[in-house]
Amino acid sequence: RVVYAADRLHSPATDSDDRDDSEKEQQLVLIYEIDEVFPTLIGIAAAFASASSESNSNINMFSKLAKSAVDASSWNFDEGKHVCRVYGDPHVLAYNGAKINFAGTGEFEMAYFETLDPPLSIYVTASTFTEPNATEYSYVDQVGFFCGDSKMVTRAPLEVGHTPGIYYYDGDSVVDSLPPDFSVSMLGAASNVVREEGDDVILQTVCSPQDTGVEVELFIKYHVNAFNTPVMNFAIRFALTENIGYIDGMCQSPLQAADEFYGGFFLGNGYCDSEEPIEIKWGSEFQTDDCGPCSYSVAEQMMEQNTPGKTILTSIHEKNTLTKIANSNDAGVNITVPQVPSEGDVCYRVPTPYPTGSPNGYPTGYPTGSPTGYPTGYPTASPVA
């Protein structure tokens, strides 16, 4: 039988707790157990044969993926690759083992990779929301996987007992087959819907653009949290190669020391542009720090004119976001616009109004007439001496 270790560590009853890191490091590791009497796989493609997608469009890929669901026992993280895990309410276990307890809302860049030849961007963003039944908690409800010119966007089921939404893009067009920069997208053996009793759905998607030698994997676990709300945990896995020239995102870099959290690598937003490490600290002060987790927000806050905001995706970045996709008026993608941090949220920053009018005490208008005390006319004699 297929056993998901994540179910045991983060079941609906314990999803928001704060146990030792050594136990949580097993998050999303999938364990395969063979029944000694009946060594057969259960719940593979047959469990999905009648799966139906909850969607406004037939382009939701869940049904197609469900028909070819596979044994997920090989989805383990013991291959010497770097892994970042995002789970619970939410916690981020970075590539280097550093742990970030994060409670902000919005859309955030979790991982970013830039290849050298050819130059391509690969990145993962996640949308978090405030749990309606417990506003001190936030959870992931949508994830975007951007791989060169290909995109995969997925959201948690809208309610318990329904299926997730999974959508593919080739460029800006929604497609009903795997886009060219993705090599794999498949569901593991699990239920065809998300149920309160923990029968979770897991999706694996692999980004491997041609001629780059780079492969980034995304594993998503759709499940029900302690408040009976469908949410998502996920893991990002990759191997460091010479063709990866730049790494960024809340998951940080595997080359950093576990007790250091680096700043924004010259993000260009005027707030977080230091390469010097800062000491890891927890709580709202760290989260709202200019180089803390909130600095990885990709959703623009409402700012007056040119007032700087805490965002890494300004108008000079040609990146896609869940916000852009949700606002694209594409009937095939029924995801929601990521929640914008509001007053009281850990990532909220009061907008600084852009000054209007002249500052108090400054002169107004233009001078009229000659300044008092200045000489007038022209000299009528030669200068003395």
PDB file of C-alpha atoms in Angstrom, residues 37-176:
ATOM      1  CA  VAL A  37       0.447 -11.027   2.457  1.00  0.00           C
ATOM      2  CA  PHE A  38      -0.937  -9.151  -0.541  1.00  0.00           C
ATOM      3  CA  PRO A  39       1.973  -7.376  -2.260  1.00  0.00           C
ATOM      4  CA  THR A  40      -0.238  -5.457  -4.660  1.00  0.00           C
ATOM      5  CA  LEU A  41      -0.665  -1.780  -5.357  1.00  0.00           C
ATOM      6  CA  ILE A  42      -4.027  -0.325  -4.558  1.00  0.00           C
ATOM      7  CA  GLY A  43      -5.806   2.768  -5.688  1.00  0.00           C
ATOM      8  CA  ILE A  44      -3.793   3.534  -8.810  1.00  0.00           C
ATOM      9  CA  ALA A  45      -5.472   4.348 -12.129  1.00  0.00           C
ATOM     10  CA  ALA A  46      -8.636   2.475 -11.237  1.00  0.00           C
ATOM     11  CA  ALA A  47      -9.295   4.873  -8.405  1.00  0.00           C
ATOM     12  CA  PHE A  48      -9.306   7.705 -10.908  1.00  0.00           C
ATOM     13  CA  ALA A  49     -11.256   6.124 -13.728  1.00  0.00           C
ATOM     14  CA  SER A  50     -14.388   8.087 -12.948  1.00  0.00           C
ATOM     15  CA  ALA A  51     -12.718  11.214 -11.619  1.00  0.00           C
ATOM     16  CA  SER A  52     -14.464  14.403 -12.638  1.00  0.00           C
ATOM     17  CA  SER A  53     -12.910  17.850 -12.501  1.00  0.00           C
ATOM     18  CA  GLU A  54     -14.447  20.748 -10.684  1.00  0.00           C
ATOM     19  CA  SER A  55     -13.991  23.537 -13.191  1.00  0.00           C
ATOM     20  CA  ASN A  56     -15.678  26.118 -15.387  1.00  0.00           C
ATOM     21  CA  SER A  57     -13.831  24.623 -18.327  1.00  0.00           C
ATOM     22  CA  ASN A  58     -12.767  21.278 -19.771  1.00  0.00           C
ATOM     23  CA  ILE A  59      -9.217  22.593 -19.787  1.00  0.00           C
ATOM     24  CA  ASN A  60      -8.822  21.704 -16.111  1.00  0.00           C
ATOM     25  CA  MET A  61      -6.324  18.865 -16.501  1.00  0.00           C
ATOM     26  CA  PHE A  62      -7.229  16.928 -13.371  1.00  0.00           C
ATOM     27  CA  SER A  63      -9.388  14.335 -15.136  1.00  0.00           C
ATOM     28  CA  LYS A  64      -6.766  13.631 -17.804  1.00  0.00           C
ATOM     29  CA  LEU A  65      -4.007  13.254 -15.225  1.00  0.00           C
ATOM     30  CA  ALA A  66      -6.207  11.095 -13.020  1.00  0.00           C
ATOM     31  CA  LYS A  67      -6.650   8.516 -15.769  1.00  0.00           C
ATOM     32  CA  SER A  68      -2.902   7.885 -15.802  1.00  0.00           C
ATOM     33  CA  ALA A  69      -2.208   8.119 -12.072  1.00  0.00           C
ATOM     34  CA  VAL A  70       0.969   6.324 -11.019  1.00  0.00           C
ATOM     35  CA  ASP A  71       2.530   4.664  -8.023  1.00  0.00           C
ATOM     36  CA  ALA A  72       4.024   7.510  -5.992  1.00  0.00           C
ATOM     37  CA  SER A  73       6.491   5.356  -4.051  1.00  0.00           C
ATOM     38  CA  SER A  74       9.434   6.658  -6.099  1.00  0.00           C
ATOM     39  CA  TRP A  75       8.724  10.241  -5.077  1.00  0.00           C
ATOM     40  CA  ASN A  76      11.293  10.335  -2.301  1.00  0.00           C
ATOM     41  CA  PHE A  77      13.861  12.980  -1.529  1.00  0.00           C
ATOM     42  CA  ASP A  78      16.882  10.769  -0.884  1.00  0.00           C
ATOM     43  CA  GLU A  79      18.709  11.431  -4.148  1.00  0.00           C
ATOM     44  CA  GLY A  80      21.199  14.072  -3.044  1.00  0.00           C
ATOM     45  CA  LYS A  81      19.100  16.929  -4.401  1.00  0.00           C
ATOM     46  CA  HIS A  82      18.177  20.135  -2.595  1.00  0.00           C
ATOM     47  CA  VAL A  83      14.645  20.315  -1.215  1.00  0.00           C
ATOM     48  CA  CYS A  84      12.556  23.184   0.153  1.00  0.00           C
ATOM     49  CA  ARG A  85       9.297  22.304   1.906  1.00  0.00           C
ATOM     50  CA  VAL A  86       6.326  24.597   2.522  1.00  0.00           C
ATOM     51  CA  TYR A  87       3.697  23.178   4.849  1.00  0.00           C
ATOM     52  CA  GLY A  88       1.194  23.915   7.577  1.00  0.00           C
ATOM     53  CA  ASP A  89       0.219  27.439   8.442  1.00  0.00           C
ATOM     54  CA  PRO A  90       2.730  27.892   6.758  1.00  0.00           C
ATOM     55  CA  HIS A  91       6.256  26.889   7.673  1.00  0.00           C
ATOM     56  CA  VAL A  92       9.155  27.016   5.211  1.00  0.00           C
ATOM     57  CA  LEU A  93      11.986  24.529   5.604  1.00  0.00           C
ATOM     58  CA  ALA A  94      14.664  25.997   3.338  1.00  0.00           C
ATOM     59  CA  TYR A  95      17.200  24.124   1.212  1.00  0.00           C
ATOM     60  CA  ASN A  96      19.845  24.497   3.919  1.00  0.00           C
ATOM     61  CA  GLY A  97      17.593  23.380   6.780  1.00  0.00           C
ATOM     62  CA  ALA A  98      16.776  26.860   8.062  1.00  0.00           C
ATOM     63  CA  LYS A  99      13.169  27.125   9.190  1.00  0.00           C
ATOM     64  CA  ILE A 100      10.926  30.127   8.649  1.00  0.00           C
ATOM     65  CA  ASN A 101       7.644  30.300  10.544  1.00  0.00           C
ATOM     66  CA  PHE A 102       5.608  32.511   8.291  1.00  0.00           C
ATOM     67  CA  ALA A 103       2.137  33.961   8.719  1.00  0.00           C
ATOM     68  CA  GLY A 104       1.842  36.530   5.960  1.00  0.00           C
ATOM     69  CA  THR A 105      -0.811  36.710   3.262  1.00  0.00           C
ATOM     70  CA  GLY A 106      -0.444  37.610  -0.393  1.00  0.00           C
ATOM     71  CA  GLU A 107       1.497  36.043  -3.249  1.00  0.00           C
ATOM     72  CA  PHE A 108       5.142  35.201  -2.636  1.00  0.00           C
ATOM     73  CA  GLU A 109       8.074  34.050  -4.732  1.00  0.00           C
ATOM     74  CA  MET A 110       9.175  30.844  -3.030  1.00  0.00           C
ATOM     75  CA  ALA A 111      11.949  29.786  -5.408  1.00  0.00           C
ATOM     76  CA  TYR A 112      13.645  31.369  -8.418  1.00  0.00           C
ATOM     77  CA  PHE A 113      16.290  29.935 -10.761  1.00  0.00           C
ATOM     78  CA  GLU A 114      17.983  31.641 -13.673  1.00  0.00           C
ATOM     79  CA  THR A 115      19.828  29.584 -16.292  1.00  0.00           C
ATOM     80  CA  LEU A 116      22.867  30.898 -18.131  1.00  0.00           C
ATOM     81  CA  ASP A 117      22.632  29.224 -21.544  1.00  0.00           C
ATOM     82  CA  PRO A 118      20.056  29.756 -22.830  1.00  0.00           C
ATOM     83  CA  PRO A 119      18.937  32.429 -20.332  1.00  0.00           C
ATOM     84  CA  LEU A 120      15.611  31.333 -18.846  1.00  0.00           C
ATOM     85  CA  SER A 121      13.657  31.968 -15.662  1.00  0.00           C
ATOM     86  CA  ILE A 122      12.164  29.139 -13.611  1.00  0.00           C
ATOM     87  CA  TYR A 123      10.230  30.069 -10.489  1.00  0.00           C
ATOM     88  CA  VAL A 124       7.466  29.046  -8.103  1.00  0.00           C
ATOM     89  CA  THR A 125       5.025  31.437  -6.470  1.00  0.00           C
ATOM     90  CA  ALA A 126       2.457  30.626  -3.806  1.00  0.00           C
ATOM     91  CA  SER A 127      -0.685  32.442  -2.739  1.00  0.00           C
ATOM     92  CA  THR A 128      -1.592  32.397   0.937  1.00  0.00           C
ATOM     93  CA  PHE A 129      -4.844  33.405   2.590  1.00  0.00           C
ATOM     94  CA  THR A 130      -6.082  34.054   6.117  1.00  0.00           C
ATOM     95  CA  GLU A 131      -8.000  31.071   7.488  1.00  0.00           C
ATOM     96  CA  PRO A 132     -11.586  32.374   7.905  1.00  0.00           C
ATOM     97  CA  ASN A 133     -12.144  30.308  11.041  1.00  0.00           C
ATOM     98  CA  ALA A 134      -8.855  31.314  12.711  1.00  0.00           C
ATOM     99  CA  THR A 135      -7.423  34.597  11.455  1.00  0.00           C
ATOM    100  CA  GLU A 136      -4.065  34.105  13.209  1.00  0.00           C
ATOM    101  CA  TYR A 137      -3.268  31.355  10.683  1.00  0.00           C
ATOM    102  CA  SER A 138      -2.599  31.544   6.968  1.00  0.00           C
ATOM    103  CA  TYR A 139      -2.416  28.690   4.450  1.00  0.00           C
ATOM    104  CA  VAL A 140      -1.415  28.113   0.822  1.00  0.00           C
ATOM    105  CA  ASP A 141      -4.356  27.843  -1.567  1.00  0.00           C
ATOM    106  CA  GLN A 142      -2.726  28.396  -5.003  1.00  0.00           C
ATOM    107  CA  VAL A 143       0.652  27.705  -6.600  1.00  0.00           C
ATOM    108  CA  GLY A 144       2.139  28.850  -9.902  1.00  0.00           C
ATOM    109  CA  PHE A 145       5.020  26.967 -11.581  1.00  0.00           C
ATOM    110  CA  PHE A 146       6.639  29.128 -14.264  1.00  0.00           C
ATOM    111  CA  CYS A 147       9.071  27.256 -16.522  1.00  0.00           C
ATOM    112  CA  GLY A 148      10.468  29.299 -19.395  1.00  0.00           C
ATOM    113  CA  ASP A 149       7.481  29.924 -21.682  1.00  0.00           C
ATOM    114  CA  SER A 150       5.382  27.209 -20.014  1.00  0.00           C
ATOM    115  CA  LYS A 151       3.216  27.571 -16.924  1.00  0.00           C
ATOM    116  CA  MET A 152       1.275  25.331 -14.580  1.00  0.00           C
ATOM    117  CA  VAL A 153      -1.260  26.925 -12.232  1.00  0.00           C
ATOM    118  CA  THR A 154      -3.116  24.963  -9.606  1.00  0.00           C
ATOM    119  CA  ARG A 155      -5.487  25.729  -6.755  1.00  0.00           C
ATOM    120  CA  ALA A 156      -6.858  23.773  -3.845  1.00  0.00           C
ATOM    121  CA  PRO A 157     -10.408  22.388  -4.147  1.00  0.00           C
ATOM    122  CA  LEU A 158     -13.044  24.996  -3.476  1.00  0.00           C
ATOM    123  CA  GLU A 159     -14.543  22.793  -0.761  1.00  0.00           C
ATOM    124  CA  VAL A 160     -14.088  19.385   0.851  1.00  0.00           C
ATOM    125  CA  GLY A 161     -15.090  16.533  -1.442  1.00  0.00           C
ATOM    126  CA  HIS A 162     -14.117  18.332  -4.641  1.00  0.00           C
ATOM    127  CA  THR A 163     -11.108  18.075  -6.939  1.00  0.00           C
ATOM    128  CA  PRO A 164      -8.210  20.530  -7.337  1.00  0.00           C
ATOM    129  CA  GLY A 165      -7.945  22.822 -10.335  1.00  0.00           C
ATOM    130  CA  ILE A 166      -4.894  22.215 -12.568  1.00  0.00           C
ATOM    131  CA  TYR A 167      -4.206  24.369 -15.639  1.00  0.00           C
ATOM    132  CA  TYR A 168      -1.394  24.488 -18.210  1.00  0.00           C
ATOM    133  CA  TYR A 169      -0.236  27.409 -20.319  1.00  0.00           C
ATOM    134  CA  ASP A 170       1.963  27.488 -23.412  1.00  0.00           C
ATOM    135  CA  GLY A 171       2.934  31.147 -23.524  1.00  0.00           C
ATOM    136  CA  ASP A 172      -0.268  33.018 -22.730  1.00  0.00           C
ATOM    137  CA  SER A 173      -2.619  30.351 -24.075  1.00  0.00           C
ATOM    138  CA  VAL A 174      -4.365  27.722 -21.971  1.00  0.00           C
ATOM    139  CA  VAL A 175      -3.668  24.261 -23.438  1.00  0.00           C
ATOM    140  CA  ASP A 176      -5.046  20.777 -22.853  1.00  0.00           C
TER     141      ASP A 176
END
